mmCIF file of C-alpha atoms in Angstrom:
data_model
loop_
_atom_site.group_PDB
_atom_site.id
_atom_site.type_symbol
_atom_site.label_atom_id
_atom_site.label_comp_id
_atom_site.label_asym_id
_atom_site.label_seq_id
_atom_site.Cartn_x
_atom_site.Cartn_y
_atom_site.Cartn_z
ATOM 1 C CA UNK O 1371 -15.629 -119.494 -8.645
ATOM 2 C CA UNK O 1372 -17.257 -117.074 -6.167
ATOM 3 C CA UNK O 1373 -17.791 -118.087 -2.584
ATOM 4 C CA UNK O 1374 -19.534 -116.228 0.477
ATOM 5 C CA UNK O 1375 -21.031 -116.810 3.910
ATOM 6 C CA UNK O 1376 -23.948 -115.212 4.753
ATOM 7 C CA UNK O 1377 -25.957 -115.482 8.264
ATOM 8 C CA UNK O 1378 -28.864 -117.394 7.764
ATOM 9 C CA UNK O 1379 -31.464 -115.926 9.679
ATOM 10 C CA UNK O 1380 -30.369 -112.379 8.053
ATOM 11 C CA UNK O 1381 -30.667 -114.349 4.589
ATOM 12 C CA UNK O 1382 -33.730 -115.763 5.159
ATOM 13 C CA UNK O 1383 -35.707 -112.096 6.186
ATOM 14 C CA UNK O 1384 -33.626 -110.123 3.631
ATOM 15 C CA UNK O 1385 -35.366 -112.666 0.768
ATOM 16 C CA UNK O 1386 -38.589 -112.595 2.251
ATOM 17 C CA UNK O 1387 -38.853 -108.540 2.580
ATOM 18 C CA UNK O 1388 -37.717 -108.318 -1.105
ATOM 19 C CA UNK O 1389 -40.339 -111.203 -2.239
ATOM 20 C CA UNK O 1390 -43.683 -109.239 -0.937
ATOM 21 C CA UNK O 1391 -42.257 -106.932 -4.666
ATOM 22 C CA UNK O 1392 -40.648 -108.967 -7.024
ATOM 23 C CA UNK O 1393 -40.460 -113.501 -7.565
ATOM 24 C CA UNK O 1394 -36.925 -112.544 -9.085
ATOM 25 C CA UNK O 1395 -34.119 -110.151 -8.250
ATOM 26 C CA UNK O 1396 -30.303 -109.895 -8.954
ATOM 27 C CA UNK O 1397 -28.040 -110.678 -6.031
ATOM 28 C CA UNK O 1398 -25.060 -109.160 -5.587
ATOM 29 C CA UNK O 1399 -22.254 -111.081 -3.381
ATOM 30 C CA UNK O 1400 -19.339 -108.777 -2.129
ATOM 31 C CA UNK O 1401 -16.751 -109.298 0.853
ATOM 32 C CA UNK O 1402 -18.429 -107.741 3.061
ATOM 33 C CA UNK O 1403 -22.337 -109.307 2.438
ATOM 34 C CA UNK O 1404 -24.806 -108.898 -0.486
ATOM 35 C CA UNK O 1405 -26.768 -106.404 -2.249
ATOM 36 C CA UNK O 1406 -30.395 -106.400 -3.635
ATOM 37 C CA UNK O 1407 -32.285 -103.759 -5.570
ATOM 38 C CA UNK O 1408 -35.306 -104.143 -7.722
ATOM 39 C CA UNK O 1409 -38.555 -102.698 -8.639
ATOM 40 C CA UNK O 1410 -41.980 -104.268 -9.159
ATOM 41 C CA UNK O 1411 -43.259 -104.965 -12.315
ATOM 42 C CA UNK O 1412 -45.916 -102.113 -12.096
ATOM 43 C CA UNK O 1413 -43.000 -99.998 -11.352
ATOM 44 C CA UNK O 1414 -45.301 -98.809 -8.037
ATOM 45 C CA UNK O 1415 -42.780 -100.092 -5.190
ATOM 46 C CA UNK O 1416 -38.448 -100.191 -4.996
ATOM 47 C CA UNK O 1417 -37.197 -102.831 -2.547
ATOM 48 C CA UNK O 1418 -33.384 -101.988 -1.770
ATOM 49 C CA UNK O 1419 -32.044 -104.532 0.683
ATOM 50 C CA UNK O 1420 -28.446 -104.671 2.395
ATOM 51 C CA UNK O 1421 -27.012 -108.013 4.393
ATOM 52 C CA UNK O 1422 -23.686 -107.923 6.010
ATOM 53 C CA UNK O 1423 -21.802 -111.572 5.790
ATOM 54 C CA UNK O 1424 -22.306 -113.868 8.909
ATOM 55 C CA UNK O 1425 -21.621 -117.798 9.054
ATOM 56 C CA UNK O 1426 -23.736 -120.136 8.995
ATOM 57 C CA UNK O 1427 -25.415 -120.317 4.713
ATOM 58 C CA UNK O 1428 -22.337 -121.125 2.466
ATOM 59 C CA UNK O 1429 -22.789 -120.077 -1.129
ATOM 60 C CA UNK O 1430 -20.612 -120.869 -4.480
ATOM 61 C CA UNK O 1431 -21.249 -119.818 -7.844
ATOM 62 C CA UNK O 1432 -19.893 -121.714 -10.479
ATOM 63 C CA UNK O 1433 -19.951 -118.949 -13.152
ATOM 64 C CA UNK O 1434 -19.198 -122.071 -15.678
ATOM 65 C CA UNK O 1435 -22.008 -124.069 -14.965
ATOM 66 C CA UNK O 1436 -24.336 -120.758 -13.899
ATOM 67 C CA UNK O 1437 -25.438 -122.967 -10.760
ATOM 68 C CA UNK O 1438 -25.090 -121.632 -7.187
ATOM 69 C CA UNK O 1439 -24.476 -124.294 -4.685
ATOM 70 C CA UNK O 1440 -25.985 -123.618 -1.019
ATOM 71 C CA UNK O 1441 -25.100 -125.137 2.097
ATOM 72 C CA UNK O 1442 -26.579 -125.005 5.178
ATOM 73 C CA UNK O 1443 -26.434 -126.754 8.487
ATOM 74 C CA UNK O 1444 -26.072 -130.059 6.515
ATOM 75 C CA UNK O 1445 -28.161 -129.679 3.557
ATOM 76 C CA UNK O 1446 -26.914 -128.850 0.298
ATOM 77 C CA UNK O 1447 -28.653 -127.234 -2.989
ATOM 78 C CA UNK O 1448 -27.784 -126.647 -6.053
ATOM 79 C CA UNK O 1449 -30.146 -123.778 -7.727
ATOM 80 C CA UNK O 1450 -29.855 -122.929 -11.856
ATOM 81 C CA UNK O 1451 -29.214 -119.255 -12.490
ATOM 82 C CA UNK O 1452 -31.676 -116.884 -14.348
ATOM 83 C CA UNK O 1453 -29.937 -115.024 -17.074
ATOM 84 C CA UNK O 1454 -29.351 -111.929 -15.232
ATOM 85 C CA UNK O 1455 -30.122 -109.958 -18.929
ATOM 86 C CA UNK O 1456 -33.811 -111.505 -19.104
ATOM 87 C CA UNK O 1457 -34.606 -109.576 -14.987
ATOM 88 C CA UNK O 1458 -36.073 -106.205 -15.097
ATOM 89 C CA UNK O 1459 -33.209 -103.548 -14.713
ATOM 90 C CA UNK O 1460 -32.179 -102.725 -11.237
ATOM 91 C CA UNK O 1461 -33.632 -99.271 -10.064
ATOM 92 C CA UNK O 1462 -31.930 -96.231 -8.827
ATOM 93 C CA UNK O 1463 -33.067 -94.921 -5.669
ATOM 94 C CA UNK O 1464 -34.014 -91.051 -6.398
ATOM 95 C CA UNK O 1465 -32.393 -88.526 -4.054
ATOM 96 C CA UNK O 1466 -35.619 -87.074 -2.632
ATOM 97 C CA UNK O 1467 -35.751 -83.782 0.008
ATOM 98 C CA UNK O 1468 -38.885 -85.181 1.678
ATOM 99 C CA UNK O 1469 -39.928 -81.940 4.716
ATOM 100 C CA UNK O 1470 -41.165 -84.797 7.022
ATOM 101 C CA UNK O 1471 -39.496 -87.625 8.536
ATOM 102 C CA UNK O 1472 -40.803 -89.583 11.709
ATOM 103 C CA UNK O 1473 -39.851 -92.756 13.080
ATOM 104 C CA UNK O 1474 -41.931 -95.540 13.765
ATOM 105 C CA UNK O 1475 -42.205 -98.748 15.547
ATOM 106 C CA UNK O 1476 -43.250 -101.392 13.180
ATOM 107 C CA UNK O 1477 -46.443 -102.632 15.189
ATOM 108 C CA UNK O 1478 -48.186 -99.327 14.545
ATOM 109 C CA UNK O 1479 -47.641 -99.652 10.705
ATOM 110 C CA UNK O 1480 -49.131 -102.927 11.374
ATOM 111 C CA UNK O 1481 -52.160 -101.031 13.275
ATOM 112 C CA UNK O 1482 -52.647 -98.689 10.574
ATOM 113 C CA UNK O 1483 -52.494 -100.827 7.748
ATOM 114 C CA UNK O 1484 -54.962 -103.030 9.419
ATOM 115 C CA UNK O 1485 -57.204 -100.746 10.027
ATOM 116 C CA UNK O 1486 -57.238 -99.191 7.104
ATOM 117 C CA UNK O 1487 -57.912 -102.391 5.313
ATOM 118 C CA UNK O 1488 -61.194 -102.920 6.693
ATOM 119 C CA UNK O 1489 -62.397 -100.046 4.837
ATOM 120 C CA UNK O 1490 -60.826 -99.082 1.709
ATOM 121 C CA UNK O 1491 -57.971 -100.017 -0.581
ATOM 122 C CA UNK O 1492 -56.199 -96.958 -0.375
ATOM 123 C CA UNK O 1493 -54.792 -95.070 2.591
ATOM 124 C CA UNK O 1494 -53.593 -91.215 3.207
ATOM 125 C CA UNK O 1495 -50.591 -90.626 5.045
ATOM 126 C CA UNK O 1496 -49.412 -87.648 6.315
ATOM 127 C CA UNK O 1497 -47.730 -85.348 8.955
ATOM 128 C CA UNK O 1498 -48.998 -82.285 10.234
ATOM 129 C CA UNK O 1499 -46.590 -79.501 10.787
ATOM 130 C CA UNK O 1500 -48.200 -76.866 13.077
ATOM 131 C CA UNK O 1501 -49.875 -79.835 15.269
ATOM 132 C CA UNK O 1502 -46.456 -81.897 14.836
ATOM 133 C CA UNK O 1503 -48.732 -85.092 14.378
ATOM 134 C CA UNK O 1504 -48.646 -88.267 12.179
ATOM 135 C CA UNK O 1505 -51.813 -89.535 10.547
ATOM 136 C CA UNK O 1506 -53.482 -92.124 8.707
ATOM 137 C CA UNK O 1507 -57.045 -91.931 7.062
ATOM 138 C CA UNK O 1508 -58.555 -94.482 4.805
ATOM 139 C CA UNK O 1509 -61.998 -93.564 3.468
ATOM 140 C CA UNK O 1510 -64.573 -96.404 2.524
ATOM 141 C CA UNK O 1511 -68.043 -95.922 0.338
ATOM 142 C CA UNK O 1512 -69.460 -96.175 3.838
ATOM 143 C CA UNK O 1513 -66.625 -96.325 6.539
ATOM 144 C CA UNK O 1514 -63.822 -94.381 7.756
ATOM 145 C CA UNK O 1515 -60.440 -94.601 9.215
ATOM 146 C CA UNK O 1516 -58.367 -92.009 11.229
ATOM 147 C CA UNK O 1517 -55.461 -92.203 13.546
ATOM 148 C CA UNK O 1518 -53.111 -89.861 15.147
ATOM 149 C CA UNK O 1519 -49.904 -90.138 16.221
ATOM 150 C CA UNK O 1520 -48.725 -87.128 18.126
ATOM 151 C CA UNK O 1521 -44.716 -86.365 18.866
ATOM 152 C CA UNK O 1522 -45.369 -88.328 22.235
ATOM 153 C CA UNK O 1523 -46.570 -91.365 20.161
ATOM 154 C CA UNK O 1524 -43.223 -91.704 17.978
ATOM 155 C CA UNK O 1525 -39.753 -92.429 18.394
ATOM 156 C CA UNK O 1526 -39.116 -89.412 16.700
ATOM 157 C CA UNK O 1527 -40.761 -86.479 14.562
ATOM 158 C CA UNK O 1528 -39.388 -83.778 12.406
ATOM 159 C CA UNK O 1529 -42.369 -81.985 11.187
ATOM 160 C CA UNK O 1530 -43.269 -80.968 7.827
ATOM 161 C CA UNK O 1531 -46.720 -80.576 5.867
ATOM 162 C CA UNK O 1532 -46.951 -84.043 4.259
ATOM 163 C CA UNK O 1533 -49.714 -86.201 2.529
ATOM 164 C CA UNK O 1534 -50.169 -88.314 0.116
ATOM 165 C CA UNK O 1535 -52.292 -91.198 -1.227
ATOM 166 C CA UNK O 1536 -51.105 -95.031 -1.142
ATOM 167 C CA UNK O 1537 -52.419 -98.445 -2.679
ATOM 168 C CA UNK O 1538 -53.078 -100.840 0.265
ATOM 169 C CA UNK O 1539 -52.253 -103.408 -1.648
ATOM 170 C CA UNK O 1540 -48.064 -102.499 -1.543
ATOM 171 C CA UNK O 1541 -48.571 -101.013 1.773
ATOM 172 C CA UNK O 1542 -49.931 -104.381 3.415
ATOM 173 C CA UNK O 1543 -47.406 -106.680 1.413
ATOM 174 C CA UNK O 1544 -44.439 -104.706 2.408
ATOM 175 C CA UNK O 1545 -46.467 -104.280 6.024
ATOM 176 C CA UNK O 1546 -45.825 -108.059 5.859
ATOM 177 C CA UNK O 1547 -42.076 -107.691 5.559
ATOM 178 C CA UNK O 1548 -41.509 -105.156 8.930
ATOM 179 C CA UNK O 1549 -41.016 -106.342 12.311
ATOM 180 C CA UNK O 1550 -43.104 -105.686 14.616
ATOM 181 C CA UNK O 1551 -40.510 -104.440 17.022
ATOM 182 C CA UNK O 1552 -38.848 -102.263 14.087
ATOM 183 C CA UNK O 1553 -38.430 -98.852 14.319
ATOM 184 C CA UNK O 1554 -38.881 -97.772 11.054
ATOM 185 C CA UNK O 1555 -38.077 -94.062 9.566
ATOM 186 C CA UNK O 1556 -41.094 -93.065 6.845
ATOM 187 C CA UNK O 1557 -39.878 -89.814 4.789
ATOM 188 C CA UNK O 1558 -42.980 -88.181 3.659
ATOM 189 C CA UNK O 1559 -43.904 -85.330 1.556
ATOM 190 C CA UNK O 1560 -47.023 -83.878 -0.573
ATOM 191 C CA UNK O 1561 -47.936 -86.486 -3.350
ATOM 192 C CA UNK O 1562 -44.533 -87.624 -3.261
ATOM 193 C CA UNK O 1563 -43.050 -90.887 -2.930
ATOM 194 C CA UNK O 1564 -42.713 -92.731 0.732
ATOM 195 C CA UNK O 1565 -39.452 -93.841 1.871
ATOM 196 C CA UNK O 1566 -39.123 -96.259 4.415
ATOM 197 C CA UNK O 1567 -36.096 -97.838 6.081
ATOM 198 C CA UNK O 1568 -35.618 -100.586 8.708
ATOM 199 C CA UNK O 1569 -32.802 -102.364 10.274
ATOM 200 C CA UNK O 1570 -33.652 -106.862 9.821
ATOM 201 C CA UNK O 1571 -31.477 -109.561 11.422
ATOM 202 C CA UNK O 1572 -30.170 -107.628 14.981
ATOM 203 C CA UNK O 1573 -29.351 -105.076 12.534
ATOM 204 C CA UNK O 1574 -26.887 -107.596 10.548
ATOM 205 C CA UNK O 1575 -29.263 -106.058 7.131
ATOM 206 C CA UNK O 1576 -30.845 -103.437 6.272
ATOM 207 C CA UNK O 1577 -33.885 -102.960 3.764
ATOM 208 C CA UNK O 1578 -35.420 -99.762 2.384
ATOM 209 C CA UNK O 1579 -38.412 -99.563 0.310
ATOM 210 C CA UNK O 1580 -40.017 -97.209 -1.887
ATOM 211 C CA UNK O 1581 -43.645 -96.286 -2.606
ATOM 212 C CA UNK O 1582 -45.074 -94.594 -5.232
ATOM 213 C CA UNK O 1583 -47.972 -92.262 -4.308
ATOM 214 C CA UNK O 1584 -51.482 -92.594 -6.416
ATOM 215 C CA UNK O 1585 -51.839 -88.908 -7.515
ATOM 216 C CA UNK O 1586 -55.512 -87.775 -7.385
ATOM 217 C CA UNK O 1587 -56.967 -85.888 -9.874
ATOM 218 C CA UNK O 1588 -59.003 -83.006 -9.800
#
């Protein structure tokens, strides 16, 4: 028999920023919190997620019965267990030396991505070395997109040449997932991968996700 207590609120947002990805996902439950890492099926996006253990959701697995019993402020459930062999294996996070790194609050993601929508399904993003600016651009059939964030627009900037191309599909639904009062660091680099990290629950979690880049031919 297994038993942990987890904070509830940091539950509740670590689940939802790892279901924008995946409708199934191993959970690991440790002393000191859970674990989560797992990759959409498209292999396209890697959710990694990270809650410390608070006090308020009671869980027990009954490795016998595979059920996991949850209990929370009065309520009880009992959920069955997927077989843990029939979910896609969990992913390893690649050690990438990305040049650029800025950080971010999350309500100019949110400004960007929304943008962007309104004109294409793709979006560039990128940092700018010798004018030590972040920027997005999303190019329609008939529309464009382009913002800048300069060094006195972020939290913080190292500069390196960076750009790369992005589905707006993964970028919206893990858009979804980021607070708007965030601040989130975005590792960047030239048709590489984006790496993004953010602290959830009063910084009681932490989730990082990873985005593939669409590579354009020539």
């Amino acid at each position: 028999m297994f038993n942990a207590i987890v904070s509830a609120d940091t539950l509740r947002t670590t689940l939802d920023s790892v279901s924008v990805l995946v409708d199934e996902c191993k959970i690991h439950l440790e002393a000191d919190g859970l674990t989560i890492q797992a990759v959409d099926p498209a292999n396209v996006g890697i959710i990694a997620g990270m809650a410390e253990a608070g006090q308020l959701v009671h869980l027990e697995l009954d490795e016998e019965t595979r059920k996991l019993h949850i209990a929370i402020d009065g309520l009880e459930y009992t959920l069955a267990l997927i077989d843990p062999d029939s979910i896609r294996q969990e992913p390893d996070l690649p050690d990438l030396d990305l040049p650029a790194e800025i950080v971010i609050e999350g309500r100019d993601i949110d400004r960007a991505v929304t943008a962007a929508d309104m004109v294409s399904d793709h979006i560039a993003l990128g940092v700018d070395a010798d004018a030590e600016h972040f920027y997005v651009d999303a190019e329609g059939d008939t529309d464009d997109v382009h913002l800048e964030l300069g060094r006195e627009d972020l939290i913080d900037l190292q500069a390196g040449d960076a750009h790369s191309l992005f589905s707006l599909d993964y970028l919206q639904d893990m858009n979804r997932a980021i607070p708007k009062d965030a601040e989130v660091t975005m590792e960047l680099g030239e048709e590489f991968p984006i790496k993004m990290h953010f602290d959830i629950a009063e910084g009681e979690g932490s989730v990082t996700y990873l985005l593939a880049p669409r590579i354009q031919s020539d």
